[in-house]
Coordinates of C-alpha atoms in Angstrom, one line a residue:
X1 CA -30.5 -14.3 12.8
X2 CA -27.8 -16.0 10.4
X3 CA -29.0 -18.5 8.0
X4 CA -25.7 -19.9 7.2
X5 CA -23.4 -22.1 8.6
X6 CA -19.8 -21.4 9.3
X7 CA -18.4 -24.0 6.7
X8 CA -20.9 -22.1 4.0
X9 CA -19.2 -18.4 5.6
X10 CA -15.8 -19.4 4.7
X11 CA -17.0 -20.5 1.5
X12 CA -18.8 -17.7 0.7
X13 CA -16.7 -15.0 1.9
X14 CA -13.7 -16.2 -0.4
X15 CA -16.4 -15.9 -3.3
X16 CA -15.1 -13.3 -5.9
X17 CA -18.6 -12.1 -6.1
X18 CA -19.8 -12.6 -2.8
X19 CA -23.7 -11.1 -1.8
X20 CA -24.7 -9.9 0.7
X21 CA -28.8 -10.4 1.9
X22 CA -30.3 -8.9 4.5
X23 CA -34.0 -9.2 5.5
X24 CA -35.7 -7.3 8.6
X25 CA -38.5 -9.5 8.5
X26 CA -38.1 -13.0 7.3
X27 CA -41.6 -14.5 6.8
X28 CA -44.3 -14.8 4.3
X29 CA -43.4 -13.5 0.8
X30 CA -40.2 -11.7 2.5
X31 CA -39.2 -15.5 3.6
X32 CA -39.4 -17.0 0.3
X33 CA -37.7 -14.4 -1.6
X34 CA -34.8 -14.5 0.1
X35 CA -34.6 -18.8 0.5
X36 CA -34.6 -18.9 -3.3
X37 CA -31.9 -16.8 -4.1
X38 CA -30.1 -17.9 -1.4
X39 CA -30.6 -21.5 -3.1
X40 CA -30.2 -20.2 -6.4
X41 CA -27.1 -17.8 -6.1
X42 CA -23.5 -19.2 -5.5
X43 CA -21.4 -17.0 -2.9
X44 CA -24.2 -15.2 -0.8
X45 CA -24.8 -15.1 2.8
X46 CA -27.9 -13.9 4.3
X47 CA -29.0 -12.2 7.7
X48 CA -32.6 -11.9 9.1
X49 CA -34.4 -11.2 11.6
X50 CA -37.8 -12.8 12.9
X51 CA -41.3 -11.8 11.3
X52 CA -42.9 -10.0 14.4
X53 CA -43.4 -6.2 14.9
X54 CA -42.8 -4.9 11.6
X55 CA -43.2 -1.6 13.0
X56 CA -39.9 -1.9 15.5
X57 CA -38.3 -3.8 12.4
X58 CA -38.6 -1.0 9.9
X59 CA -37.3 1.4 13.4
X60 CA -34.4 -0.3 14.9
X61 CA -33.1 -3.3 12.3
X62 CA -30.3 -0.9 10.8
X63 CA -28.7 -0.8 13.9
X64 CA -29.2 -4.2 14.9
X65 CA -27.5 -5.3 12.0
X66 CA -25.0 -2.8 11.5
X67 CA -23.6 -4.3 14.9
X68 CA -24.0 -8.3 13.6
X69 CA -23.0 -8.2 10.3
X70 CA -19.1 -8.9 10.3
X71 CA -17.0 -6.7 7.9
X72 CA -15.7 -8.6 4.7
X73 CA -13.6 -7.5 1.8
X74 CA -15.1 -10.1 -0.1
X75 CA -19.0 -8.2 -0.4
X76 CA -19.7 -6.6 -3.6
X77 CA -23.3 -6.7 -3.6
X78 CA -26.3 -6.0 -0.9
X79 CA -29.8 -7.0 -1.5
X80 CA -32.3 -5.8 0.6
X81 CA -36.2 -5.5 0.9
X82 CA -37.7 -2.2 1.8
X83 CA -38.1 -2.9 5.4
X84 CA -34.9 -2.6 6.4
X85 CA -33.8 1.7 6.4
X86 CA -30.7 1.0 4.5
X87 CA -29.9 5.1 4.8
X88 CA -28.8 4.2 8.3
X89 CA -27.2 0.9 7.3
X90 CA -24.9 2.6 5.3
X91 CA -24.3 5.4 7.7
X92 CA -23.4 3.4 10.2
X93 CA -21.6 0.8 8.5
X94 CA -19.5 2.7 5.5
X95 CA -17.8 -0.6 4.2
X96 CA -21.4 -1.5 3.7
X97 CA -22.6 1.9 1.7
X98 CA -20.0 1.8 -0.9
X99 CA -21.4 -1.5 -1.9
X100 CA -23.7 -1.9 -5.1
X101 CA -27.2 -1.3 -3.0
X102 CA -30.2 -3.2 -4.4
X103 CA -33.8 -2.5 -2.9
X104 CA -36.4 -5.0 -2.7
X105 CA -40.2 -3.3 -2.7
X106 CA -42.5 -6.2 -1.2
X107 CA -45.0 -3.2 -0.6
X108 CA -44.4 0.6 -0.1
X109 CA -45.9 2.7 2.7
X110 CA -46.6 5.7 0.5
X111 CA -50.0 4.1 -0.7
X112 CA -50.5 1.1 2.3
X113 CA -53.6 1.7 4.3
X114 CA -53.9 2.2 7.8
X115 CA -56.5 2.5 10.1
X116 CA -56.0 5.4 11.4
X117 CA -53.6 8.1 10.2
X118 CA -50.8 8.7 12.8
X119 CA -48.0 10.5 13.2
X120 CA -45.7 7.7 13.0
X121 CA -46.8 6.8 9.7
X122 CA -45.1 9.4 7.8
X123 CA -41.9 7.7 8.9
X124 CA -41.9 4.6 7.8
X125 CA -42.7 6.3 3.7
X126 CA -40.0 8.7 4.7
X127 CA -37.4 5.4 5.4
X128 CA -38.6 4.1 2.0
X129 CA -38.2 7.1 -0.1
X130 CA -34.6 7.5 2.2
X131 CA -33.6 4.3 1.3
X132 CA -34.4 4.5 -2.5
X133 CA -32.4 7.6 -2.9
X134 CA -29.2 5.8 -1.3
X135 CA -29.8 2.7 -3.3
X136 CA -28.0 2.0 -6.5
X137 CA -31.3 -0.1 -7.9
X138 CA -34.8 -0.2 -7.0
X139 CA -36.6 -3.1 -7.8
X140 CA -40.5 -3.5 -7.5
X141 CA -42.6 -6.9 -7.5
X142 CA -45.4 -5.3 -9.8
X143 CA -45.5 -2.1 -12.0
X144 CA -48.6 -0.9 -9.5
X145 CA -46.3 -1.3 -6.7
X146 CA -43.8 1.1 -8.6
X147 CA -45.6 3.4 -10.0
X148 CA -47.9 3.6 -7.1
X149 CA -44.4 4.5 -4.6
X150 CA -43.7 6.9 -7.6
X151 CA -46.2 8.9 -8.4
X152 CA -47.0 9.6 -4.8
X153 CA -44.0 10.8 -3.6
X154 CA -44.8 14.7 -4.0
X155 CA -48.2 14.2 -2.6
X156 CA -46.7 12.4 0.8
X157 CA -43.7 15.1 0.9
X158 CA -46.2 18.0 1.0
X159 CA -46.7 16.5 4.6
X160 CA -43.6 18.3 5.9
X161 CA -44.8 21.6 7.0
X162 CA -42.2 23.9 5.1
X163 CA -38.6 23.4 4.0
X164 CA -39.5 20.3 1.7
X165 CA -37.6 18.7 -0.4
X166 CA -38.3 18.5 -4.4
X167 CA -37.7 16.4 -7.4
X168 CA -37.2 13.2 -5.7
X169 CA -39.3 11.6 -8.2
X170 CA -37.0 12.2 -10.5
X171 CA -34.0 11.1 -9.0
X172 CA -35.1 8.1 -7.7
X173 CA -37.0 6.8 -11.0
X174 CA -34.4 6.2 -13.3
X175 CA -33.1 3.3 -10.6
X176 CA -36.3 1.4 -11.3
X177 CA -37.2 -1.7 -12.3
X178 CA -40.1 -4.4 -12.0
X179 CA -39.3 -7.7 -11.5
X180 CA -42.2 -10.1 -10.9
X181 CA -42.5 -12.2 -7.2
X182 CA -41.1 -15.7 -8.2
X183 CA -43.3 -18.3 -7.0
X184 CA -42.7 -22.1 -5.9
X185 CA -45.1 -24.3 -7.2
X186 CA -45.1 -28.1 -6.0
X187 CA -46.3 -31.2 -7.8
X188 CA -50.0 -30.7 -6.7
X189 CA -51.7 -33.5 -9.5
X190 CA -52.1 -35.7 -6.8
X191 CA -54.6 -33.5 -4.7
X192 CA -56.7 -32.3 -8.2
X193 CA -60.3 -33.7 -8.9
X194 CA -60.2 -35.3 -12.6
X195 CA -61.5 -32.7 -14.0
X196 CA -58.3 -30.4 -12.7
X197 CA -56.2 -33.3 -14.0
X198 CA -56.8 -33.3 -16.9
X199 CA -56.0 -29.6 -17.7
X200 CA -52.6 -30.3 -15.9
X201 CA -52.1 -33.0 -18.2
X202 CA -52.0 -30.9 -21.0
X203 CA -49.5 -28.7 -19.8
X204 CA -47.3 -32.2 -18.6
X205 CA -47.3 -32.9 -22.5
X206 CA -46.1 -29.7 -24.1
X207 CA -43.2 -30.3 -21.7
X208 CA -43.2 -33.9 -22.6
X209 CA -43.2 -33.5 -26.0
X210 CA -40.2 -30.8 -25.7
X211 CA -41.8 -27.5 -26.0
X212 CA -41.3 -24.8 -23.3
X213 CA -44.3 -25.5 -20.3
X214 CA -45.8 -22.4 -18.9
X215 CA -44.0 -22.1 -16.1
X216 CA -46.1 -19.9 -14.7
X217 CA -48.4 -23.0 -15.0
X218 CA -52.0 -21.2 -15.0
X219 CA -54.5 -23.6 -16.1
X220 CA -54.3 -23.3 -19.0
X221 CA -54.7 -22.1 -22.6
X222 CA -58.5 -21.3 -24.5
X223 CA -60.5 -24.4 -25.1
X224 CA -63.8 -25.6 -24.9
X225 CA -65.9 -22.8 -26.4
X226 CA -69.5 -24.0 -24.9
X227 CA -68.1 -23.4 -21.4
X228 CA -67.0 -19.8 -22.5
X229 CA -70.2 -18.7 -24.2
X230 CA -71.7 -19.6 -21.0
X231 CA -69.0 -17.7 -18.9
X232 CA -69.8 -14.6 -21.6
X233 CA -73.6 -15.0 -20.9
X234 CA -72.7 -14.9 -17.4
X235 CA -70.4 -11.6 -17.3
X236 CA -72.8 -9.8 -19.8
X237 CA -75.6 -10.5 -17.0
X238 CA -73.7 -9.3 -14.1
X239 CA -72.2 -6.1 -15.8
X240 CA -68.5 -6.9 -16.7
X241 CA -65.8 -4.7 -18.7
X242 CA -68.1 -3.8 -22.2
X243 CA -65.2 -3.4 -25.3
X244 CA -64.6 -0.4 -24.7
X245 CA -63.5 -0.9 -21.2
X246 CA -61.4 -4.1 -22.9
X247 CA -59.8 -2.0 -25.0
X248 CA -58.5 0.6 -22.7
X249 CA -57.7 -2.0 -20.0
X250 CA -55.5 -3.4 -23.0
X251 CA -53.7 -0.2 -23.6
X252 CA -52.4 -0.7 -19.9
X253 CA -49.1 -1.5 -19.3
X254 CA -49.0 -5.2 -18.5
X255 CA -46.4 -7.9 -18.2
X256 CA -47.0 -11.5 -17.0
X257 CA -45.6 -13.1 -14.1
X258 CA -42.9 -15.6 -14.6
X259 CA -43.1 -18.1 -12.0
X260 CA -41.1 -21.0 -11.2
X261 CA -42.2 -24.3 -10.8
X262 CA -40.6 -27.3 -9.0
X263 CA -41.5 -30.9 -8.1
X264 CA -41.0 -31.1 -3.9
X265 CA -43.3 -30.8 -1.2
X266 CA -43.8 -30.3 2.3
X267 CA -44.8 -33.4 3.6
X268 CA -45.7 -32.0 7.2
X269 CA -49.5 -33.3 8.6
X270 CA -50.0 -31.1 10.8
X271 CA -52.3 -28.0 10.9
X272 CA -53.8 -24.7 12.7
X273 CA -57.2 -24.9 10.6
X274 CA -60.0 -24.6 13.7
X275 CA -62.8 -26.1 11.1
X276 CA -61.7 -28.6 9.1
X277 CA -63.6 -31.4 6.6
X278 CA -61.7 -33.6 4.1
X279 CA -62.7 -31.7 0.7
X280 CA -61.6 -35.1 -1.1
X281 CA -64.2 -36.7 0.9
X282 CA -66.4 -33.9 -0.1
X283 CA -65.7 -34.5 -3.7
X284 CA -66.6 -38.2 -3.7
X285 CA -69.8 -39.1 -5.4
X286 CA -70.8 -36.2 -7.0
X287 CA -70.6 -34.9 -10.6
X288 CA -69.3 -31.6 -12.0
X289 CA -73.4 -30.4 -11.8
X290 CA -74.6 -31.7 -8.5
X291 CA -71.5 -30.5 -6.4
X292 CA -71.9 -27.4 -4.8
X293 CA -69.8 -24.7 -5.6
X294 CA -66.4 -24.8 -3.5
X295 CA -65.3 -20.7 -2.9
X296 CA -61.7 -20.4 -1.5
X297 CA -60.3 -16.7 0.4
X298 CA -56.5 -17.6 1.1
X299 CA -55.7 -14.3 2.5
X300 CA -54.2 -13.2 5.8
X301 CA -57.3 -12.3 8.4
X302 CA -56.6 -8.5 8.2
X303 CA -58.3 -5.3 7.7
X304 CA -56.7 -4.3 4.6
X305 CA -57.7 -7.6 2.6
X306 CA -61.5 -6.6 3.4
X307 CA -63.1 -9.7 5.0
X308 CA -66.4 -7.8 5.7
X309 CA -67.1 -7.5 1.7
X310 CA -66.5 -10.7 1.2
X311 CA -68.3 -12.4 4.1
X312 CA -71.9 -9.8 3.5
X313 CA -71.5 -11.2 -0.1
X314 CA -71.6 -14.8 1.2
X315 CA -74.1 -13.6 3.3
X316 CA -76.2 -12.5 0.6
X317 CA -75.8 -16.0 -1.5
X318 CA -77.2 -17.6 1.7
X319 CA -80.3 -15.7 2.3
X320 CA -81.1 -16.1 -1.9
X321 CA -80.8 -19.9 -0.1
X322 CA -77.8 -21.2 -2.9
X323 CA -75.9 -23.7 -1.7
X324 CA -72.2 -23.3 -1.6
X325 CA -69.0 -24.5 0.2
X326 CA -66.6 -21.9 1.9
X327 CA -62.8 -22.5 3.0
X328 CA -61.2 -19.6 4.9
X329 CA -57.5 -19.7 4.9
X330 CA -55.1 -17.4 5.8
X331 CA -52.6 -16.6 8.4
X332 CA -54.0 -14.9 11.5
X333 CA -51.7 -12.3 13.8
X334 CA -52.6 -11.0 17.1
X335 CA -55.7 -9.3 16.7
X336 CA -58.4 -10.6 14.5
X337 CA -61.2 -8.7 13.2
X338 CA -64.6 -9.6 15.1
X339 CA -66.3 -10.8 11.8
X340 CA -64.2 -14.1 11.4
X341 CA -65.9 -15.4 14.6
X342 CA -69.2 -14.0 13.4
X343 CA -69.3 -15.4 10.0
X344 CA -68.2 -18.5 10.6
X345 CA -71.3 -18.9 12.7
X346 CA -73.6 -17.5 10.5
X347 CA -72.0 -19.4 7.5
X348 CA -72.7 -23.3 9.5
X349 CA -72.4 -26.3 7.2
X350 CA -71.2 -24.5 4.4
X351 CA -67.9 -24.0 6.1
X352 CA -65.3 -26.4 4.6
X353 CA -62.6 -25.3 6.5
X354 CA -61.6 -22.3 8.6
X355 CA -58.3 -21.5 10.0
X356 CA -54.5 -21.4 8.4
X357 CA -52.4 -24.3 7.2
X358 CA -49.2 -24.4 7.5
X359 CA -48.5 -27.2 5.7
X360 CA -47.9 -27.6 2.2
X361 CA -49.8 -30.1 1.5
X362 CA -52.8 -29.5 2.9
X363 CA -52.7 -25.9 1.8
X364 CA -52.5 -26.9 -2.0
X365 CA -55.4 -29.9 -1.1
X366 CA -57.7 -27.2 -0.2
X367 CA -56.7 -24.9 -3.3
X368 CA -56.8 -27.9 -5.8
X369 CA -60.2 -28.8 -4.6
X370 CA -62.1 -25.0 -4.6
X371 CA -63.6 -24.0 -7.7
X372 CA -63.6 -19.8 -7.2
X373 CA -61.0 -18.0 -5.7
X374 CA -61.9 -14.3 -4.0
X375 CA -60.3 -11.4 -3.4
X376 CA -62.0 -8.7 -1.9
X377 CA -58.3 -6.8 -1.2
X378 CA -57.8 -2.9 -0.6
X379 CA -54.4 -3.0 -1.2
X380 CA -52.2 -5.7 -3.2
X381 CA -48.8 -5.2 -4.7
X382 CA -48.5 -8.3 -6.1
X383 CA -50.9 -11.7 -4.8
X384 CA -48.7 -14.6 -4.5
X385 CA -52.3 -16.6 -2.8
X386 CA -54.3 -15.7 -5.9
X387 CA -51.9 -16.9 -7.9
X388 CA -50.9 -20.0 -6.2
X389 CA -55.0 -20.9 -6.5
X390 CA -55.2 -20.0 -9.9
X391 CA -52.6 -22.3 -10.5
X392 CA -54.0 -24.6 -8.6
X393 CA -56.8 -24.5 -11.3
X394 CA -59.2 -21.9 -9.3
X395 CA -61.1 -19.6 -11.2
X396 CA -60.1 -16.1 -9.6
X397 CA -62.4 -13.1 -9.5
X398 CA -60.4 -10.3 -8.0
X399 CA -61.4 -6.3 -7.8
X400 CA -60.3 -4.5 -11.5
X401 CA -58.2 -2.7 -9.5
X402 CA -54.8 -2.2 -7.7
X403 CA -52.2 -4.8 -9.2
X404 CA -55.1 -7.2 -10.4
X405 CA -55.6 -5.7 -14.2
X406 CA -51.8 -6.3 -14.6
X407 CA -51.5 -9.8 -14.0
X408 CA -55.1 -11.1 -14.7
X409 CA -57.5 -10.7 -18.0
X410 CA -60.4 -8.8 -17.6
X411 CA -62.8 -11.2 -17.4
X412 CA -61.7 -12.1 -14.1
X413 CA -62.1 -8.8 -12.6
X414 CA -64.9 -7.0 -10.9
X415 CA -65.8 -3.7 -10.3
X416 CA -68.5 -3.5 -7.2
X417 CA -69.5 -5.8 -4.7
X418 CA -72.4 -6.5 -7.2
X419 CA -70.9 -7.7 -9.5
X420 CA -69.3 -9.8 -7.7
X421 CA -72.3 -11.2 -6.0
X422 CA -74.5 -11.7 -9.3
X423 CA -71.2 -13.9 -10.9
X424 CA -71.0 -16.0 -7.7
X425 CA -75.0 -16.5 -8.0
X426 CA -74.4 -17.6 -11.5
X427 CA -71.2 -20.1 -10.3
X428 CA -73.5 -21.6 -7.5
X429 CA -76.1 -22.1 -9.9
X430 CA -74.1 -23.7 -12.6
X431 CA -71.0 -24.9 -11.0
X432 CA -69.8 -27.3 -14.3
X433 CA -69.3 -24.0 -15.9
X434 CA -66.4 -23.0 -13.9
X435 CA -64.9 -26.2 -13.7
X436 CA -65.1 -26.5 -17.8
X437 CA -63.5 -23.5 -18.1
X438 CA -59.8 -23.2 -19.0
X439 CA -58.0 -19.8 -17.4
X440 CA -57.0 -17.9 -20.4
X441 CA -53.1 -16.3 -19.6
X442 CA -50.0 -15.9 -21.6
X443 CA -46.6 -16.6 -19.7
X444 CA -43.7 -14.9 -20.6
X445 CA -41.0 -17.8 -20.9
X446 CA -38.1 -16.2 -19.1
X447 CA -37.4 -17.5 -15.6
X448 CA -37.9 -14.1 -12.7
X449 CA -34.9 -16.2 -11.1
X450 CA -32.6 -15.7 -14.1
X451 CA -33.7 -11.9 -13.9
X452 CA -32.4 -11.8 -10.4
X453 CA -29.6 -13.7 -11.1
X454 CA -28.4 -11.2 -13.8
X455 CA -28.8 -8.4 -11.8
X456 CA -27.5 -10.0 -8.6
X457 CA -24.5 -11.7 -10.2
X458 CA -23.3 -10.1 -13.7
X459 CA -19.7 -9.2 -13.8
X460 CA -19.6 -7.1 -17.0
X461 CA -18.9 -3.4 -16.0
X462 CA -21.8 -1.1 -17.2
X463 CA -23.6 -4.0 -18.8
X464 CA -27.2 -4.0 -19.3
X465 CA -29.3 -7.4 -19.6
X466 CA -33.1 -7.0 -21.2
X467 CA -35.2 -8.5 -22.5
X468 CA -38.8 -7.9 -24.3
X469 CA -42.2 -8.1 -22.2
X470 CA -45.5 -8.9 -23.9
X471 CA -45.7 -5.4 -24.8
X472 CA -42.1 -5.1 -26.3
X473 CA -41.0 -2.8 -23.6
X474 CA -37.2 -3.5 -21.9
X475 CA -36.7 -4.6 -18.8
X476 CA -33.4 -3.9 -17.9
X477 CA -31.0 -5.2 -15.7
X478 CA -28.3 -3.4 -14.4
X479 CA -24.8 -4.9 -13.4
X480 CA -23.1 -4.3 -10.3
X481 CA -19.6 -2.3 -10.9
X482 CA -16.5 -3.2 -9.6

C-alpha cells in the first residue's frame, strides 16, 4: 500500500535527501511511527502493507516490496521497522542495499513469548539478527528492548545444531541506539474530573508563563505530602521496593521518555466497546471518598499481556466484597482468550466498559475518568497504553519488571500478584488517596521527533548528534553518508 499521492511522489523524489519508509505492518504503534515522521520529515515517501498476519508479513513482505517499490536516484535513506527482512530487500533490490539502512525495533523475537515453541519460530529471530547485521543503524524503542535482542543472541544461535555462527553480538552492537516511542497526546482537559484538571492546569501555566512544559506531560511533579505519606503507609503494608531495592533500582540504566504532545483530536462517535456506561455520568454526584475506585487495563486481549492475573486479582477484591469499577479496553484479534467472556460475567455491575474504542475520544474519556491503571504484561518493550493513561492522570502500577523500571519510579511497580492485590485493596478502600496523589517523573526536554529527525535527515558526513540523558550518558545519532 502507498501512502502518498502522485503530486507528493514527484515532490519527493526531486528531494536532495529524499527517505525512503517502508512498514510490513502498518497498524498500532507501527502505524503511528511511521504517520509522524512522514508528517514531520520533508522529502519521504512511505510504503506499507496492511496489519494482518504478521507471521506471512515478516515471510513474504521483502519480495512484495522489492517488486512495488519503483527505483529512484533520488533515495538516500531507508527506514524500516524489524518486521520487514531487509537482508532480502537488499538482495533483491541492490539500488536499495547501498542505501544508508536504518532498523526500527518495535519488539524483537529473540525474547517474545509464544505459546508453544515451534520450529518456525527460530526464523523470524534469525530475520531480525539478519537484518541488524545488514543495517547501517539499529535503533530500539527502550533500552530493555535492546539489550534484551542483545544479550540473547548467543543463547538463540546455539539453536543451530553445528556450524554456528559467532560474535554477532559484537558486530551488531556498536550500530545501536535507543530512541524512545514518540507519543501523540490530544487536548484531553475536557474529558478530566476536577480533580484531574486541576493538575493539568499546572502544567498549562509553566507553559503559560514561558518555561519548557513537560512534554511528556505525566501528571505531574511532587506535591501534596499528606496524600504521599498515605501512599508510603500503603506500599510499606503491601511489601514494596525497601531502600535497598531503591537504591539498586537507581543504579539501573534509565532514561525518560520524551513524548510529544499536540492539541487535535479524533472527533469520530463511534465505537466497538460491547459494555458500555457513560463514566461522566458515573462521576456525577459523588466526592473524591464516596466514589468507587475506577481500575482501567488498555491492553490488547492477548495471551502475552496476562489477562488471567489480572482478572483472579479482581476476582479476589470481589469476594473481600470492595466495591470497584472495571473498564477493559483493548484491541481484540481473531482468537480471544476464553477468560474475557468469563470475567465479564463474573465481574456484573462493576463493569464500566468492555470492548475496544476506536475512537479518540472516547478512548481518552475512559482513561481521564479511571483512577488505576494495570498491567499485568509478560512481555513489554516499551507501553505506549500505560503511558497514554498515566498521562491521562492514571496512577499506574505495572510489574518491576521488563521495560517498566526504566520508564516508571519504583513506587509504581510490583513484584507478585500480591502485592498487587493488597495496594488495590488499599486504593478501593481509600480512593481520594490516588486521586490526591501527583505522579512523580522527570522528562527529559528534548523532542524523540528531533532525535529522529537528526538521524533521519543530517547532511554532515560522519557527524554525530548527542545529547545527555538523565544519567549523563550520550545518545548518539549517526548521519547518513553521501
Amino acid at each position: 500500500m502507498y501512502r502518498c499521492s502522485q503530486e507528493r511522489i514527484c515532490e519527493d523524489l526531486k528531494g536532495p535527501m529524499s527517505i525512503l519508509i517502508i512498514e510490513a505492518f502498518y497498524g498500532g504503534s507501527h502505524k503511528q511511527l511511521v504517520d509522524l515522521l512522514q508528517e514531520e520529515l520533508e522529502y519521504c515517501v512511505l510504503y506499507t502493507l496492511p496489519a494482518k498476519k504478521w507471521h506471512w508479513r515478516a515471510r513474504t513482505s521483502a519480495l512484495y516490496f522489492s517488486q512495488n517499490i519503483p527505483a529512484s536516484e533520488h533515495y538516500r535513506i531507508l527506514f524500516a521497522s524489524s518486521v520487514l527482512n531487509l537482508t532480502e530487500l537488499a538482495a533483491l533490490r541492490p539500488d536499495l542495499g547501498k542505501l544508508k539502512k536504518i532498523l526500527y525495533f518495535h519488539e524483537n523475537q529473540l525474547v517474545y513469548p509464544v505459546k508453544k515453541c515451534q520450529e518456525r519460530d527460530f526464523q523470524y529471530g534469525y530475520n531480525q539478527i539478519l537484518s541488524c547485521l545488514v543495517a547501517d543503524v539499529v535503533v530500539f524503542n527502550s533500552v530493555f528492548n535492546m539489550e534484551s535482542f542483545l544479550t540473547s543472541i548467543g543463547k538463540f544461535m546455539k539453536l543451530i545444531p553445528d556450524h554456528r555462527p559467532k560474535g554477532l553480538e559484537s558486530i551488531i552492537r556498536p550500530k545501536c541506539q535507543v530512541i524512545y516511542f514518540p507519543i501523540r497526546f490530544p487536548d484531553v482537559s475536557r474529558f478530566m474530573p476536577k480533580h484531574k484538571a486541576a493538575h493539568l492546569q499546572k502544567i498549562l501555566s509553566l507553559k503559560g508563563n514561558g518555561g519548557v512544559a513537560p512534554s511528556m506531560a505525566l501528571p505531574f511533579q511532587q506535591e501534596q505530602r499528606g496524600s504521599e505519606n498515605l501512599l508510603k503507609n500503603f506500599d510499606s503494608e503491601s511489601g514494596s521496593c525497601d531502600a535497598a531495592q531503591q537504591e539498586n533500582l537507581g543504579r539501573s540504566v534509565r532514561q525518560e521518555s520524551y513524548l510529544k504532545t499536540f492539541s487535535s483530536s479524533d472527533n469520530s462517535s463511534t465505537h466497538h466497546g460491547e459494555h458500555k456506561r457513560n463514566p461522566c455520568n458515573i462521576l456525577a454526584g459523588a466526592d473524591d471518598q464516596q466514589r468507587p475506585l475506577h481500575i482501567v487495563w488498555p491492553h490488547r486481549w492477548e495471551h502475552d499481556k496476562d489477562p488471567e492475573s489480572f482478572f483472579k486479582v479482581l476476582m479476589h477484591l470481589k469476594d473481600l466484597g470492595l466495591n470497584f469499577h472495571v473498564s477493559v479496553l483493548g484491541e481484540t484479534f481473531t482468537d480471544v482468550p476464553g477468560i474475557f467472556s468469563e470475567s465479564k460475567k463474573a465481574l456484573g455491575s462493576s463493569v464500566l466498559h468492555w470492548g475496544y474504542l476506536p475512537s479518540k475520544d472516547e478512548y481518552f474519556q475512559v482513561l481521564c475518568t479511571a483512577d488505576v491503571v494495570i498491567s499485568t504484561a509478560k512481555h513489554e518493550f516499551f507501553g505506549v497504553a500505560m503511558l497514554e493513561a498515566v498521562y491521562c492522570g492514571c496512577y499506574p502500577l505495572c510489574p518491576k519488571d521488563l521495560v517498566y523500571p526504566e520508564i516508571f519510579p519504583a513506587e509504581y511497580l510490583y513484584s507478585t500478584p500480591e502485592q498487587l492485590s493488597k495496594r488495590l485493596q488499599n486504593f478501593c478502600k481509600r480512593p481520594d488517596i490516588v486521586r490526591k496523589h501527583l505522579y512523580k517523573c522527570k522528562c527529559v526536554h528534548l523532542s524523540v521527533c528531533f532525535s529522529l529527525n537528526t538521524l533521519l535527515v543530517s547532511e554532515t558526513t560522519n557527524t554525530i548528534v548527542s545529547f545527555p540523558d538523565e544519567q549523563g550518558s550520550v545518545l548518539q545519532m549517526l548521519s547518513p553518508e553521501p
